Short mmCIF file of C-alpha atoms in Angstrom, two decimals:
data_model
loop_
_atom_site.label_atom_id
_atom_site.label_comp_id
_atom_site.label_asym_id
_atom_site.label_seq_id
_atom_site.Cartn_x
_atom_site.Cartn_y
_atom_site.Cartn_z
CA MET D 1312 -3.83 19.83 -5.42
CA SER D 1313 -4.98 19.21 -8.98
CA ASN D 1314 -2.73 18.09 -11.80
CA ASN D 1315 -2.31 15.47 -14.48
CA LYS D 1316 0.47 13.55 -12.77
CA LYS D 1317 0.21 9.82 -12.29
CA VAL D 1318 -0.16 7.76 -9.11
CA LEU D 1319 2.65 5.38 -8.16
CA ILE D 1320 1.57 1.92 -6.99
CA VAL D 1321 4.06 0.15 -4.69
CA LEU D 1322 4.17 -3.66 -4.72
CA THR D 1323 6.20 -6.20 -2.75
CA ASN D 1324 8.92 -8.53 -4.01
CA VAL D 1325 8.69 -10.81 -0.97
CA ALA D 1326 7.22 -14.26 -1.66
CA THR D 1327 7.38 -15.91 1.77
CA TYR D 1328 7.01 -15.09 5.47
CA GLY D 1329 10.64 -14.40 6.28
CA GLN D 1330 12.73 -17.54 5.91
CA THR D 1331 9.75 -19.89 6.06
CA ASN D 1332 8.15 -21.78 3.18
CA ASP D 1333 4.76 -20.17 3.84
CA ALA D 1334 3.82 -18.23 0.69
CA THR D 1335 2.77 -14.59 0.70
CA GLY D 1336 3.13 -11.62 -1.66
CA LEU D 1337 0.87 -8.91 -3.05
CA TRP D 1338 -2.73 -9.09 -1.89
CA LEU D 1339 -4.14 -8.84 -5.41
CA GLY D 1340 -7.35 -6.95 -4.68
CA GLU D 1341 -5.51 -4.22 -2.83
CA ALA D 1342 -3.90 -3.26 -6.13
CA THR D 1343 -6.71 -4.01 -8.58
CA GLU D 1344 -9.60 -2.45 -6.66
CA PHE D 1345 -7.61 0.72 -6.06
CA ILE D 1346 -6.50 1.17 -9.67
CA ASP D 1347 -9.99 0.30 -10.87
CA GLU D 1348 -11.36 3.39 -9.15
CA LEU D 1349 -8.54 5.57 -10.53
CA PHE D 1350 -9.03 4.31 -14.07
CA LYS D 1351 -12.72 5.18 -13.90
CA VAL D 1352 -11.78 8.87 -13.66
CA GLY D 1353 -8.84 8.78 -16.06
CA ILE D 1354 -5.94 8.72 -13.60
CA GLU D 1355 -2.91 6.83 -14.89
CA VAL D 1356 -0.60 4.70 -12.74
CA ASP D 1357 2.87 3.21 -12.73
CA TYR D 1358 3.97 0.18 -10.73
CA THR D 1359 7.14 -0.01 -8.66
CA SER D 1360 8.67 -2.44 -6.16
CA PRO D 1361 11.78 -2.27 -4.00
CA ASN D 1362 13.83 -4.45 -6.36
CA GLY D 1363 11.80 -4.12 -9.54
CA GLY D 1364 10.76 -7.01 -11.74
CA TYR D 1365 8.66 -9.91 -10.51
CA VAL D 1366 5.89 -9.39 -7.96
CA PRO D 1367 4.54 -12.54 -6.27
CA ILE D 1368 0.84 -12.82 -5.44
CA ASP D 1369 -0.35 -14.02 -2.05
CA PRO D 1370 -2.18 -17.23 -2.96
CA ARG D 1371 -4.83 -16.62 -0.32
CA SER D 1372 -5.87 -13.42 -2.08
CA LEU D 1373 -6.96 -15.47 -5.09
CA ASN D 1374 -9.73 -16.90 -2.94
CA TYR D 1375 -11.37 -13.47 -3.12
CA LEU D 1376 -11.36 -13.20 -6.92
CA ASP D 1377 -14.47 -11.69 -8.43
CA GLU D 1378 -15.19 -10.72 -12.03
CA ASN D 1379 -13.54 -7.32 -11.68
CA MET D 1380 -10.37 -8.62 -10.03
CA THR D 1381 -10.13 -11.47 -12.52
CA SER D 1382 -10.27 -9.02 -15.43
CA TYR D 1383 -7.15 -7.28 -14.12
CA TYR D 1384 -5.45 -10.56 -13.23
CA LYS D 1385 -5.83 -11.60 -16.88
CA ASP D 1386 -5.04 -8.16 -18.33
CA SER D 1387 -1.81 -8.08 -20.34
CA ASP D 1388 -0.90 -4.55 -19.22
CA PHE D 1389 -1.29 -5.41 -15.53
CA GLN D 1390 0.62 -8.66 -15.99
CA GLU D 1391 3.44 -6.92 -17.82
CA ARG D 1392 3.84 -3.66 -15.87
CA ALA D 1393 2.78 -4.79 -12.38
CA LEU D 1394 3.48 -8.49 -11.96
CA MET D 1395 6.39 -9.18 -14.30
CA HIS D 1396 8.33 -5.96 -14.84
CA SER D 1397 7.60 -3.53 -12.04
CA ILE D 1398 9.93 -0.52 -12.07
CA PRO D 1399 12.80 -0.69 -9.54
CA ALA D 1400 12.24 1.96 -6.88
CA LYS D 1401 15.70 3.42 -7.49
CA GLU D 1402 14.64 4.39 -11.03
CA ILE D 1403 11.56 6.39 -9.99
CA ASN D 1404 11.42 10.18 -10.32
CA PRO D 1405 9.09 11.44 -7.56
CA ASP D 1406 8.28 14.59 -9.54
CA ASP D 1407 6.26 12.48 -11.98
CA TYR D 1408 3.63 11.60 -9.36
CA SER D 1409 0.85 13.29 -7.44
CA ALA D 1410 0.55 10.38 -4.98
CA ILE D 1411 2.11 7.12 -3.88
CA TYR D 1412 0.02 4.13 -2.83
CA TYR D 1413 1.42 1.28 -0.74
CA THR D 1414 -0.43 -1.97 -1.36
CA GLY D 1415 -0.53 -4.77 1.18
CA GLY D 1416 -0.06 -8.48 1.59
CA HIS D 1417 2.15 -9.70 4.42
CA GLY D 1418 5.27 -9.61 2.24
CA VAL D 1419 5.43 -5.82 2.50
CA MET D 1420 6.33 -6.11 6.18
CA TRP D 1421 9.81 -7.22 5.10
CA ASP D 1422 10.64 -4.96 2.15
CA PHE D 1423 8.66 -1.73 2.63
CA PRO D 1424 9.70 -0.29 6.04
CA ASN D 1425 13.39 0.50 5.55
CA ASN D 1426 13.81 0.86 1.81
CA PRO D 1427 15.75 4.11 1.20
CA TYR D 1428 14.41 4.57 -2.33
CA LEU D 1429 10.77 4.25 -1.30
CA GLN D 1430 11.41 6.62 1.58
CA HIS D 1431 12.96 9.21 -0.73
CA ILE D 1432 10.10 8.93 -3.21
CA SER D 1433 7.43 9.26 -0.52
CA GLU D 1434 9.06 12.18 1.28
CA ALA D 1435 9.64 14.01 -2.01
CA ILE D 1436 6.03 13.54 -3.14
CA TYR D 1437 4.87 14.80 0.25
CA LYS D 1438 7.12 17.88 0.07
CA ASN D 1439 5.75 18.55 -3.43
CA GLY D 1440 2.24 18.73 -1.97
CA GLY D 1441 1.28 15.22 -3.05
CA TYR D 1442 -0.30 12.39 -1.10
CA ILE D 1443 1.04 9.33 0.69
CA THR D 1444 -1.55 6.57 0.76
CA SER D 1445 -1.69 2.96 1.89
CA VAL D 1446 -4.01 0.10 2.66
CA CYS D 1447 -3.85 -2.79 5.13
CA HIS D 1448 -0.21 -3.95 5.66
CA GLY D 1449 0.92 -1.25 3.23
CA ILE D 1450 1.07 1.03 6.26
CA ALA D 1451 4.53 -0.52 6.72
CA GLY D 1452 5.79 1.90 4.08
CA LEU D 1453 4.90 4.88 6.28
CA PHE D 1454 6.51 3.93 9.58
CA PHE D 1455 9.98 5.36 9.02
CA LEU D 1456 9.20 8.33 6.81
CA GLN D 1457 10.49 11.61 8.22
CA ASP D 1458 9.44 15.25 8.06
CA ASP D 1459 11.77 18.20 7.45
CA ASN D 1460 12.87 18.04 11.09
CA ARG D 1461 13.74 14.32 10.79
CA LYS D 1462 10.84 13.41 13.04
CA PRO D 1463 8.41 10.59 12.19
CA LEU D 1464 6.08 11.88 9.49
CA ILE D 1465 3.14 9.99 11.00
CA ALA D 1466 3.62 11.44 14.49
CA GLY D 1467 0.42 13.15 15.60
CA LYS D 1468 -1.40 12.04 12.44
CA LYS D 1469 -4.59 10.00 12.24
CA ILE D 1470 -3.85 6.83 10.30
CA THR D 1471 -5.08 3.27 10.07
CA GLY D 1472 -3.89 -0.12 8.87
CA PHE D 1473 -4.23 -3.83 9.53
CA THR D 1474 -4.99 -4.06 13.24
CA THR D 1475 -3.64 -6.36 15.92
CA ALA D 1476 -7.06 -7.99 16.21
CA GLU D 1477 -7.13 -8.62 12.46
CA GLU D 1478 -3.63 -10.08 12.62
CA TYR D 1479 -4.78 -12.57 15.22
CA LEU D 1480 -7.78 -13.43 13.09
CA SER D 1481 -5.50 -13.94 10.08
CA GLY D 1482 -3.62 -16.65 11.97
CA LYS D 1483 -0.23 -15.14 11.11
CA VAL D 1484 0.73 -13.51 14.42
CA LYS D 1485 3.70 -15.79 15.02
CA LYS D 1486 5.07 -15.27 11.50
CA VAL D 1487 5.09 -11.48 11.20
CA PRO D 1488 8.03 -9.29 12.30
CA PHE D 1489 5.88 -6.67 14.07
CA MET D 1490 2.33 -5.49 14.72
CA ASN D 1491 1.25 -2.55 12.60
CA GLU D 1492 -0.95 -1.04 15.27
CA THR D 1493 1.79 -1.19 17.91
CA LEU D 1494 4.52 0.20 15.69
CA ALA D 1495 2.30 3.04 14.47
CA GLN D 1496 1.63 4.05 18.06
CA GLN D 1497 5.31 3.80 18.94
CA ARG D 1498 6.04 6.22 16.10
CA GLY D 1499 3.58 8.70 17.60
CA ALA D 1500 0.61 8.15 15.28
CA ASN D 1501 -3.02 8.36 16.34
CA PHE D 1502 -4.04 4.90 15.13
CA LEU D 1503 -7.77 4.65 14.41
CA LYS D 1504 -9.73 1.52 13.60
CA LYS D 1505 -13.18 0.10 13.00
CA ARG D 1506 -14.52 -3.39 13.47
CA ALA D 1507 -12.28 -6.14 12.09
CA TYR D 1508 -12.51 -6.73 8.33
CA LYS D 1509 -14.92 -3.86 7.70
CA PRO D 1510 -14.08 -1.19 5.08
CA PHE D 1511 -12.52 1.90 6.63
CA ALA D 1512 -10.28 4.68 5.35
CA ILE D 1513 -9.24 8.01 6.81
CA GLN D 1514 -7.52 11.16 5.61
CA ASP D 1515 -5.32 13.44 7.69
CA GLY D 1516 -3.89 16.13 5.46
CA GLN D 1517 -1.70 14.51 2.83
CA LEU D 1518 -1.95 11.05 4.41
CA ILE D 1519 -4.75 8.69 3.33
CA THR D 1520 -4.83 5.20 4.81
CA GLY D 1521 -7.15 2.18 4.76
CA GLN D 1522 -7.56 -0.46 7.44
CA ASN D 1523 -7.73 -3.79 5.63
CA LEU D 1524 -8.21 -5.75 2.42
CA PHE D 1525 -11.76 -4.48 2.11
CA SER D 1526 -10.69 -0.81 2.05
CA PRO D 1527 -8.83 -0.12 -1.25
CA ARG D 1528 -11.79 1.54 -2.96
CA GLU D 1529 -12.37 3.76 0.07
CA VAL D 1530 -8.75 4.92 -0.06
CA ALA D 1531 -9.06 5.57 -3.79
CA HIS D 1532 -12.24 7.62 -3.34
CA LEU D 1533 -10.55 9.88 -0.79
CA LEU D 1534 -7.52 10.34 -3.00
CA ILE D 1535 -9.58 11.12 -6.08
CA GLN D 1536 -11.38 13.88 -4.21
CA ASN D 1537 -8.03 15.57 -3.68
CA ILE D 1538 -6.27 15.17 -7.03
CA LYS D 1539 -9.08 15.49 -9.57
#
């Protein structure tokens, strides 16, 4: 597939772990590192979220700021279009995009899995020959997608995401609503993984997924090979 369509970046609106006061949100680098690779080759992006508008940032992700991430964090376009005024998912036309990319941060575990608008967008892009991509906890956006036979889209597919081992290492096991690795397997996926917190991404047809917060650029590289 090769066209001039944009890539849709999906961000969370969830600021805390469920009903707790423990802050979460977008893992900043999982957006900025991905779009950085796309911008290098002239691919444009739009930003959406389930509700639209404000996107909170996981404060822990700011501990990983480097010069590149900071440049996006301070960029007026990223602030305006991604963090302050993301497009509501219900307003998105899937035909405008060659791929959708689900970012991570623990917040996505609450507002990505069962959002009907995100599901429609993803399934339409897939049917149009486009790509569904994710990184880390963003795999939550793939769990309940369906194929033309209303079967799990990820069934029989090789995918990856934030692993159970990594969840234990994160210290958030008791605060999350499910384990990505377990749910992926329950939905029939062939869940692959590398050593905890090492970069890893895999492609299976029109699905491209990355394991953890160190994998956004790997996901982007695989996608670029298919749409440029």
